[in-house]
XYZ file of C-alpha atoms in Angstrom:
661
model
C -19.671 50.412 107.802
C -20.103 53.631 105.867
C -20.776 53.593 102.114
C -17.608 55.613 101.566
C -15.517 52.873 103.301
C -17.159 50.143 101.219
C -16.261 52.038 97.992
C -12.803 52.577 99.003
C -12.206 48.807 99.902
C -13.930 47.956 96.528
C -11.672 50.247 94.652
C -8.543 49.001 96.289
C -9.601 45.338 95.691
C -10.265 46.101 91.913
C -6.773 47.661 91.707
C -5.166 44.775 93.333
C -7.066 42.354 91.021
C -6.119 44.414 87.819
C -2.592 44.482 89.063
C -2.480 40.921 89.608
C -3.867 40.108 86.284
C -1.423 42.570 84.563
C 1.457 40.944 86.156
C 0.242 37.486 85.123
C -0.092 38.866 81.505
C 3.251 40.060 81.662
C 4.726 36.932 82.993
C 2.895 34.775 80.385
C 4.687 34.849 77.056
C 2.601 32.966 74.269
C 5.663 32.230 72.255
C 6.934 30.263 75.166
C 3.874 28.056 75.379
C 4.137 24.939 73.236
C 0.371 24.413 73.465
C -0.214 27.549 71.336
C -0.384 27.189 67.508
C 2.961 27.903 65.860
C 1.493 30.886 64.020
C 0.392 32.531 67.359
C 3.931 31.952 68.883
C 5.606 33.681 66.001
C 3.328 36.690 65.991
C 3.735 36.897 69.870
C 7.469 36.821 69.639
C 7.613 39.134 66.650
C 5.525 41.759 68.592
C 8.301 41.823 71.289
C 11.356 42.065 69.219
C 13.421 45.083 68.320
C 14.990 45.756 64.860
C 18.236 44.787 66.284
C 16.822 41.564 67.444
C 15.232 40.809 64.245
C 18.264 41.600 62.086
C 20.294 39.375 64.310
C 17.943 36.386 63.506
C 18.789 36.887 59.765
C 22.563 36.255 60.226
C 24.369 32.950 60.134
C 28.142 33.048 61.273
C 30.847 30.497 61.133
C 31.760 28.616 64.393
C 35.210 29.989 64.139
C 33.890 33.374 64.998
C 31.143 32.359 67.315
C 31.175 32.332 71.280
C 28.503 32.804 73.940
C 29.053 36.434 74.183
C 28.683 37.106 70.468
C 25.523 35.136 70.388
C 24.007 36.954 73.161
C 24.861 40.534 72.329
C 24.365 40.317 68.600
C 21.140 37.924 68.828
C 22.654 35.771 66.295
C 20.064 33.375 64.634
C 22.317 30.621 63.255
C 25.873 29.105 63.417
C 27.417 26.801 60.890
C 30.377 24.746 60.219
C 32.009 25.380 56.837
C 33.638 22.489 54.999
C 35.896 20.912 57.436
C 35.247 23.382 60.364
C 35.299 21.258 63.502
C 35.808 21.770 67.299
C 39.001 19.887 67.098
C 40.825 17.130 64.935
C 39.031 13.829 65.192
C 36.284 15.465 67.479
C 33.832 13.011 69.002
C 30.034 13.303 69.075
C 30.448 14.560 72.759
C 32.881 17.328 71.630
C 30.388 18.694 69.044
C 27.589 18.633 71.658
C 29.547 20.524 74.155
C 30.684 23.222 71.657
C 27.192 23.808 70.302
C 25.544 23.900 73.648
C 28.004 26.606 74.665
C 26.859 28.719 71.678
C 23.221 27.931 72.393
C 23.654 29.061 76.148
C 24.797 32.302 74.907
C 21.788 32.785 72.527
C 19.389 31.601 75.433
C 20.717 34.346 77.713
C 19.639 37.113 75.256
C 16.734 39.401 76.218
C 14.102 37.102 74.651
C 16.074 33.822 74.755
C 15.601 32.921 71.139
C 17.609 29.761 70.348
C 20.071 29.646 67.499
C 20.056 26.825 64.964
C 23.335 25.168 64.010
C 23.830 23.955 60.344
C 26.308 21.877 58.668
C 26.745 20.146 55.332
C 25.744 16.598 55.206
C 25.621 15.745 51.558
C 26.632 12.099 51.741
C 26.176 11.327 55.366
C 27.528 13.414 58.238
C 30.545 13.992 56.033
C 32.343 16.521 58.133
C 32.694 14.308 61.193
C 35.287 11.733 62.207
C 34.015 8.138 62.409
C 30.659 8.934 60.551
C 29.144 6.784 57.997
C 29.980 8.223 54.581
C 27.340 7.078 51.943
C 27.922 6.991 48.171
C 27.642 10.576 46.710
C 24.446 11.387 44.755
C 26.025 10.686 41.515
C 25.965 6.838 42.340
C 22.624 6.967 44.195
C 20.771 8.117 41.206
C 22.014 4.865 39.380
C 19.951 2.857 41.948
C 16.596 4.442 40.778
C 15.652 3.638 44.430
C 13.731 6.522 46.279
C 13.145 4.237 49.256
C 16.794 3.828 49.731
C 17.420 7.600 49.460
C 14.784 8.024 52.459
C 16.458 5.284 54.380
C 19.827 7.177 53.883
C 18.160 10.424 54.923
C 17.018 8.942 58.199
C 20.451 7.476 59.033
C 22.023 10.727 58.336
C 19.589 12.629 60.465
C 20.446 10.323 63.395
C 24.246 10.732 63.076
C 23.812 14.556 62.624
C 21.534 14.586 65.730
C 24.119 12.535 67.600
C 26.410 15.636 67.447
C 23.862 17.934 68.713
C 23.131 19.490 65.167
C 19.323 19.877 64.053
C 20.010 21.554 60.506
C 21.635 20.327 57.254
C 22.561 21.799 54.024
C 21.199 18.820 52.142
C 20.042 17.502 49.632
C 21.576 18.971 46.534
C 18.878 18.581 43.818
C 20.829 20.132 41.027
C 20.325 18.655 37.511
C 23.801 18.260 36.223
C 23.851 18.715 32.540
C 27.421 18.831 31.810
C 30.097 16.557 33.644
C 32.721 19.193 33.304
C 31.046 20.940 36.258
C 33.063 20.214 39.455
C 29.857 19.604 41.463
C 28.431 17.137 39.123
C 28.842 14.198 41.879
C 26.515 16.199 44.062
C 23.720 15.674 41.418
C 21.548 12.356 41.115
C 21.142 12.609 37.511
C 20.928 14.561 34.092
C 17.173 13.565 34.086
C 15.066 15.880 36.200
C 12.541 12.919 36.653
C 15.147 10.900 38.683
C 16.125 13.935 40.635
C 12.593 14.485 41.520
C 12.284 10.861 42.606
C 15.251 11.190 44.961
C 13.871 14.100 46.857
C 12.490 11.272 48.916
C 15.537 11.716 50.939
C 13.855 14.780 52.461
C 11.225 12.796 54.388
C 14.201 10.696 55.619
C 15.926 13.584 56.985
C 12.791 15.680 58.167
C 10.331 12.969 58.765
C 7.218 12.200 56.614
C 4.666 14.938 56.865
C 1.237 14.186 58.394
C -1.490 13.879 55.908
C -3.384 17.099 57.062
C -0.272 19.153 56.625
C -0.417 22.439 54.588
C 1.503 22.435 51.224
C 4.491 24.488 51.516
C 4.918 24.548 55.280
C 8.086 23.223 56.808
C 7.972 20.072 58.741
C 10.429 18.548 61.245
C 9.392 15.274 63.014
C 11.074 15.491 66.253
C 14.596 15.131 67.916
C 15.666 12.436 65.680
C 15.135 14.390 62.605
C 16.705 17.582 61.238
C 15.691 20.436 59.084
C 16.751 19.946 55.450
C 17.725 22.492 52.812
C 17.121 22.067 49.055
C 19.898 23.604 47.033
C 21.023 25.396 44.858
C 18.067 27.456 43.684
C 17.960 27.335 40.724
C 19.762 25.943 37.555
C 23.243 25.484 39.122
C 23.739 22.187 37.217
C 23.075 24.025 33.785
C 25.856 26.536 33.681
C 27.719 27.218 30.316
C 30.418 24.607 29.689
C 29.876 23.244 33.262
C 31.840 26.139 34.752
C 30.937 26.376 38.465
C 29.216 29.623 39.622
C 28.619 30.626 36.027
C 25.774 31.625 33.911
C 22.910 29.294 33.013
C 21.601 30.366 29.665
C 18.164 28.659 29.155
C 14.520 29.991 28.549
C 11.768 29.832 31.068
C 10.288 26.776 29.645
C 13.637 25.004 29.953
C 14.287 26.308 33.460
C 10.763 25.097 34.663
C 11.048 21.658 32.972
C 14.678 20.802 33.764
C 15.844 22.566 36.946
C 12.658 23.485 38.836
C 10.605 20.170 39.304
C 12.607 18.898 42.169
C 11.973 22.234 44.018
C 8.200 21.664 43.639
C 8.419 18.185 44.954
C 10.812 19.249 47.923
C 8.268 21.976 49.090
C 5.439 19.516 48.769
C 7.383 17.139 50.976
C 7.869 20.002 53.600
C 11.525 21.111 53.087
C 12.411 23.676 55.793
C 14.907 25.811 53.884
C 16.175 26.570 50.418
C 19.673 27.688 49.524
C 20.338 30.119 46.766
C 22.779 29.261 44.004
C 26.128 31.239 43.224
C 25.141 30.854 39.525
C 23.197 33.297 37.330
C 20.182 32.803 35.050
C 20.415 34.556 31.878
C 22.949 36.893 33.225
C 21.183 37.748 36.500
C 22.716 36.621 39.901
C 20.555 34.223 41.581
C 21.190 35.839 45.002
C 19.657 39.186 43.550
C 16.841 37.565 41.520
C 13.683 38.735 43.146
C 11.588 37.238 40.184
C 12.661 33.855 40.962
C 13.125 33.801 44.834
C 10.106 35.934 45.795
C 7.945 35.854 42.712
C 8.267 32.027 41.844
C 9.674 30.274 44.861
C 7.709 32.001 47.705
C 4.625 33.283 45.729
C 3.978 30.743 43.224
C 5.158 27.645 44.704
C 4.051 28.725 48.052
C 7.198 28.045 49.957
C 6.805 28.932 53.743
C 10.206 27.944 54.862
C 13.172 30.372 54.894
C 15.537 31.145 52.119
C 19.363 31.101 52.996
C 22.258 32.441 51.066
C 25.220 30.323 50.121
C 28.579 30.842 51.841
C 29.510 34.561 51.180
C 26.919 34.172 48.322
C 25.731 37.929 48.653
C 29.307 39.169 48.387
C 29.538 37.577 44.706
C 26.618 39.620 43.531
C 29.059 42.188 42.207
C 32.133 41.570 40.166
C 34.717 41.410 41.697
C 33.081 40.093 44.878
C 32.638 42.321 47.920
C 33.335 45.489 45.667
C 29.980 47.039 46.972
C 28.863 45.204 50.083
C 26.140 47.528 50.966
C 24.609 47.062 47.537
C 24.992 43.483 47.890
C 23.122 43.399 51.187
C 20.278 45.473 49.686
C 20.093 43.381 46.510
C 19.759 39.999 48.292
C 17.468 40.920 50.980
C 15.144 42.674 48.533
C 15.350 39.670 46.298
C 13.966 37.516 49.093
C 16.951 36.032 50.832
C 16.020 35.554 54.470
C 19.084 34.228 56.290
C 22.627 35.236 55.122
C 25.466 33.078 55.495
C 27.955 35.921 56.260
C 29.947 33.803 57.668
C 32.770 36.094 59.180
C 31.916 39.890 58.963
C 28.727 39.856 60.716
C 29.208 43.357 62.189
C 29.425 44.809 58.846
C 26.359 43.027 57.644
C 24.438 43.997 60.754
C 25.312 47.751 60.336
C 24.662 47.935 56.635
C 21.218 46.131 57.062
C 20.226 48.309 59.852
C 21.087 51.465 57.997
C 19.336 50.252 54.866
C 15.935 49.615 56.979
C 16.302 52.929 58.977
C 16.933 54.772 55.904
C 13.588 53.295 54.412
C 15.478 51.748 51.618
C 14.578 48.169 52.700
C 10.976 48.211 54.088
C 10.188 46.818 57.545
C 7.713 44.418 56.032
C 10.769 42.566 54.192
C 12.611 42.132 57.571
C 9.339 40.832 59.127
C 8.810 38.536 56.394
C 12.309 36.916 56.765
C 12.163 36.749 60.540
C 8.847 35.341 60.563
C 9.947 32.476 58.346
C 13.166 31.769 60.414
C 11.218 31.737 63.565
C 8.508 29.479 62.090
C 11.159 26.874 61.048
C 12.663 27.212 64.690
C 9.442 26.477 66.294
C 8.555 23.714 64.009
C 11.942 22.032 64.772
C 11.119 22.246 68.525
C 14.027 24.281 69.238
C 12.289 26.430 71.908
C 11.339 23.360 73.970
C 14.529 21.514 73.350
C 17.296 24.178 72.770
C 20.196 22.227 74.213
C 21.631 19.033 72.841
C 22.477 15.833 74.918
C 24.441 12.817 74.300
C 21.677 10.275 74.261
C 22.285 9.584 70.370
C 26.025 9.463 70.415
C 26.152 5.584 69.648
C 24.278 6.337 66.266
C 27.416 7.991 64.835
C 28.964 5.448 62.514
C 26.796 2.592 63.891
C 26.959 -0.971 62.208
C 23.452 -0.587 61.217
C 24.202 2.563 59.152
C 27.322 1.094 57.686
C 25.481 -1.984 56.618
C 22.926 0.434 54.896
C 25.806 2.202 53.242
C 27.256 -1.058 51.925
C 23.964 -1.921 50.517
C 23.687 1.348 48.774
C 27.292 0.868 47.336
C 26.254 -2.477 45.761
C 23.225 -0.885 44.233
C 24.977 2.080 42.732
C 27.652 0.072 40.842
C 27.204 0.074 37.085
C 28.619 -2.787 34.929
C 29.727 -1.307 31.550
C 31.512 -4.240 30.189
C 31.834 -8.007 31.052
C 34.163 -9.885 28.858
C 35.700 -9.544 25.545
C 32.571 -11.227 24.228
C 29.425 -12.491 25.448
C 30.544 -16.029 25.783
C 33.678 -14.971 27.732
C 32.351 -13.075 30.721
C 34.733 -12.447 33.574
C 32.343 -11.362 36.398
C 31.497 -12.502 38.935
C 35.069 -13.189 39.928
C 36.074 -16.565 41.643
C 37.124 -16.181 45.359
C 39.521 -19.120 45.192
C 42.605 -18.751 42.898
C 46.163 -19.245 43.611
C 47.190 -15.540 43.175
C 45.387 -12.353 42.131
C 46.691 -8.818 41.623
C 45.241 -5.745 42.994
C 46.503 -2.573 41.370
C 45.825 1.251 41.199
C 46.125 4.392 43.332
C 42.585 4.064 44.361
C 42.650 0.554 45.673
C 43.770 1.243 49.016
C 42.873 5.014 49.761
C 39.787 5.676 51.775
C 39.814 9.377 50.997
C 39.754 8.789 47.251
C 36.722 6.328 47.673
C 34.743 9.050 49.381
C 35.639 12.067 47.328
C 34.967 15.735 48.042
C 33.114 16.915 51.005
C 34.536 14.296 53.370
C 36.069 15.421 56.588
C 37.575 18.520 54.681
C 35.910 20.510 52.113
C 38.176 19.220 49.224
C 38.293 15.801 50.680
C 41.420 13.920 51.780
C 43.920 11.236 50.594
C 44.876 8.281 52.692
C 43.282 5.997 55.340
C 43.754 7.951 58.545
C 41.316 10.798 58.537
C 38.284 8.596 59.306
C 37.230 5.007 59.716
C 36.065 2.793 56.888
C 37.018 -0.330 54.627
C 38.996 0.272 51.515
C 38.491 -1.801 48.451
C 41.859 -3.572 49.010
C 40.819 -4.475 52.591
C 37.343 -5.613 51.255
C 39.099 -7.836 48.643
C 41.454 -9.550 51.292
C 38.399 -10.272 53.547
C 36.236 -11.554 50.747
C 38.551 -13.998 48.931
C 39.299 -17.584 50.168
C 42.059 -17.839 52.680
C 44.136 -19.717 50.406
C 44.132 -16.935 47.700
C 47.339 -14.797 47.696
C 46.421 -11.227 47.158
C 49.244 -9.095 45.737
C 49.005 -5.205 45.867
C 50.922 -2.834 43.776
C 49.574 0.646 43.106
C 51.725 1.133 39.909
C 53.136 -2.270 38.808
C 55.459 -2.381 35.713
C 55.106 -4.842 32.986
C 58.123 -6.857 34.131
C 56.527 -7.568 37.584
C 53.206 -8.629 36.029
C 54.778 -10.961 33.623
C 57.066 -12.518 36.219
C 54.010 -13.534 38.173
C 51.331 -16.047 37.395
C 48.132 -13.973 38.234
C 44.855 -15.644 37.630
C 43.240 -12.078 37.226
C 43.637 -8.498 38.235
C 41.607 -5.872 39.778
C 42.530 -2.372 38.832
C 41.137 0.472 40.725
C 41.824 3.970 39.337
C 39.841 7.315 38.858
C 39.792 10.687 39.858
C 41.272 12.490 43.051
C 38.955 14.157 45.500
C 37.777 17.758 44.653
C 35.018 20.156 45.528
C 33.209 22.858 43.769
C 35.573 25.062 41.323
C 38.467 22.916 42.103
C 36.665 20.092 40.366
C 35.822 21.936 37.071
C 37.652 19.934 34.306
C 37.802 20.608 30.549
C 39.607 17.358 29.905
C 37.842 14.837 32.359
C 40.808 12.510 32.540
C 41.665 10.037 35.161
C 44.419 10.622 37.354
C 48.052 9.533 36.492
C 49.268 6.847 36.640
C 45.898 5.312 36.141
C 46.100 4.925 32.241
C 49.565 3.554 32.746
C 48.534 0.854 35.184
C 45.440 -0.156 32.827
C 47.860 -0.532 29.857
C 50.482 -2.495 31.799
C 48.082 -4.830 33.671
C 45.290 -5.397 31.290
C 47.587 -6.195 28.320
C 48.962 -9.078 30.226
C 46.439 -10.558 32.511
C 42.661 -10.791 32.620
C 41.393 -7.611 34.423
C 38.388 -5.846 35.778
C 38.843 -2.107 36.021
C 36.951 -0.273 38.711
C 36.441 3.486 38.142
C 36.434 5.605 41.196
C 35.020 8.903 39.784
C 32.587 11.890 40.442
C 31.192 11.674 36.815
C 31.830 9.953 33.489
C 35.478 10.463 32.459
C 37.482 9.701 29.489
C 37.634 5.823 29.048
C 37.085 5.109 25.450
C 40.781 4.585 24.522
C 41.053 1.754 27.165
C 37.772 -0.007 26.652
C 39.280 -2.640 24.110
C 42.010 -3.697 26.463
C 40.032 -4.329 29.444
C 37.922 -7.523 30.199
C 35.393 -5.829 32.541
C 34.684 -2.378 33.477
C 32.669 -1.085 36.627
C 31.586 2.504 37.361
C 31.811 2.732 41.136
C 31.501 6.426 41.424
C 32.409 7.797 44.961
C 31.346 4.885 47.085
C 32.227 6.234 50.486
C 33.624 4.408 53.534
C 31.998 0.961 52.854
C 34.301 -0.703 50.224
C 32.932 -4.147 50.968
C 29.893 -3.008 49.007
C 32.215 -3.182 45.889
C 33.475 -6.609 46.477
C 30.025 -7.906 47.366
C 29.242 -7.473 43.591
C 32.602 -8.235 41.965
C 32.699 -11.699 43.728
C 29.086 -12.420 43.059
C 27.444 -12.300 46.382
C 25.058 -9.958 44.814
C 24.364 -9.220 41.034
C 24.943 -5.904 39.187
C 21.775 -3.798 38.978
C 22.817 -0.105 38.628
C 21.853 1.779 35.482
C 23.404 4.890 34.285
C 21.629 8.058 35.463
C 23.743 10.209 33.130
C 25.225 9.814 29.660
C 28.775 8.335 29.225
C 30.401 10.331 26.402
C 33.021 9.279 23.893
C 34.907 12.465 23.755
C 34.762 15.754 25.790
C 34.290 17.454 22.396
C 30.773 16.098 22.433
C 29.806 18.039 25.595
C 27.317 18.929 26.721
C 25.306 15.841 25.627
C 22.183 14.655 27.448
C 19.609 11.862 26.355
C 17.282 13.243 23.806
C 19.600 15.576 22.242
C 19.916 15.704 18.373
C 23.499 14.926 18.324
C 23.239 12.091 20.870
C 26.053 9.600 20.146
C 27.389 8.263 23.622
C 29.827 5.580 24.535
C 27.292 4.296 26.968
C 23.745 5.797 26.702
C 21.540 7.024 29.554
C 20.052 3.902 31.407
C 22.684 1.595 30.333
C 24.049 -1.165 32.698
C 24.687 -4.802 32.225
C 23.205 -7.166 34.809
C 24.494 -10.205 36.584
C 23.140 -12.785 38.829
C 24.550 -13.589 42.285
C 26.597 -16.856 42.468
C 23.963 -18.401 44.678
C 21.191 -17.523 42.124
C 23.345 -18.984 39.378
C 23.878 -22.123 41.443
C 20.148 -22.468 42.284
C 19.330 -21.969 38.590
C 21.756 -24.536 37.377
C 20.738 -26.922 40.151
C 17.041 -26.432 39.079
C 18.084 -27.050 35.469
C 19.897 -30.272 36.458
C 16.801 -31.452 38.384
C 14.695 -30.740 35.329
C 17.026 -32.890 33.078
C 16.935 -35.772 35.440
C 13.060 -35.675 35.549
C 12.888 -35.535 31.930
C 15.450 -38.337 31.458
C 13.509 -40.418 33.970
C 10.060 -39.695 32.174
C 11.602 -40.640 28.783
C 12.987 -43.975 30.100
C 9.668 -44.957 31.856
C 7.736 -44.224 28.690
C 10.148 -46.332 26.606
C 9.752 -49.113 28.999
C 6.009 -49.143 28.920
C 5.879 -48.829 25.206
C 8.249 -51.795 24.898
C 6.149 -53.781 27.316
C 2.848 -52.926 25.464
C 4.258 -53.764 21.952
C 5.794 -56.928 23.087
């Protein structure tokens, strides 16, 4: 064979080899290889993305405007359910899974197949979903001083959320509510930043506990039974002037750091995946446009490596009036460090404006790359690329008995006993289960919606017993008392009715109606009518315990003298049996106030440590009781001791008489 032919064959073989290797390299995409480090996968995917694909990842839209085509053609990075937004009334876990998978299939059909992440509010359990377990709101959980309980609630919530195919929750709220006039105060654990810090233990419950070798600030989600969490609302949302929602927080740098910032530092250490920006302002600067705090402090100083998300139409509200200069709002928020924008409807306008701002070199490409890298990092960490489609393997976790038992335990521990008897020697609680007749009164006695409060099934909550499944306080009372006890219910009994019946005692359940956000702002903090009238009619005639259902301390000073016992039950959720567990002495009262109870709204704002501190009930107050079984055991033990003592004295006397005689 001639040398020329050998060279030709060699050249052809090399060409074939290079071509084969090239085809293999083209076919091999590192970002799709789960064996590669997350950082490598992010960089590989970023190198393949167009500007259009990158901006699409920064968009979060509401499910009502989402479909497979929208997801594919706009490269949408995330979809959410706004408050009460559901596939259909009383949707099952399977209904949710099917809807979300349809959106996901659209995203996966895009050029690079980047999965979207679906988000939902789950601020006290999976609160948007029919049949879910609704836990007590944070205002009650703070009274438990029990971070381990918060972690268990987080784990249960994660399972129920995942049961519906959702991998991302807008929780926890780690606001420090400094004024109960704020309509979101019930979303806050306490006025004390130390308690709020402790309760960030819910994050490892939601996301899983970080491995010991994890790097500070990096997001962590521990598998398909966990969800990405969202610490909110950054920062100072609980300190606005007069408690007005979305208003201005006037406080110096030291105050911001010492009161409102500590829980964010803890959340980042625990691997929180995302942080949501507050509607409020700090010293006149809208948080959604505050580069100093979002980029400068959160990202650079605290080393947060997850992504920052806006609140619902949060960037629109940078201007006053809202949406008066949308292009400026897009620019200001993205430059400040917002990575994903909860649009939620007009995604076309947002995409067009941001694209123009980048192409005009107003927003640098580096800022877009930073945002998208953070979003992709979280998605890879969550395992979305390996398991983008949800299944129905966890549907039985939704509203499971185990979770309802946990919620019932949480209710017991949240209750704070503020008064027990007209004097120390005439206590009323625990109540006897066996009496001829007892009265249950008040608009909140038999109303599951009122028990749960806002952010339950609908954004503003609901009234009645048909919107989800649970146990009202009235139902719990009926199932707790002795079968021979007659339970009589009237929501608003008059004096004549009360006097004409021989009630042994009465349980009066009154308080606030459900509300959320600005609709809950109140300058008066009074209970809902006819609550005061019910207290006056009932408690003036028969021994009564008043159970308050409220999202915060409310005006009760005028009624204190007339009631025999007073219990702050906050917003206990679906498991009303937790209230009766303690009222009837199966368990003792242990809760301690996590916020100050004022005498008059004229004192507000008033927090522990203030110079003018003069509360009705101070921070940390809470009477305790023993369970009936403990009382019986103690009295039995005491009786045994007395018998032993009498026996010893008798024997001693006999021996003494014998020896002397």
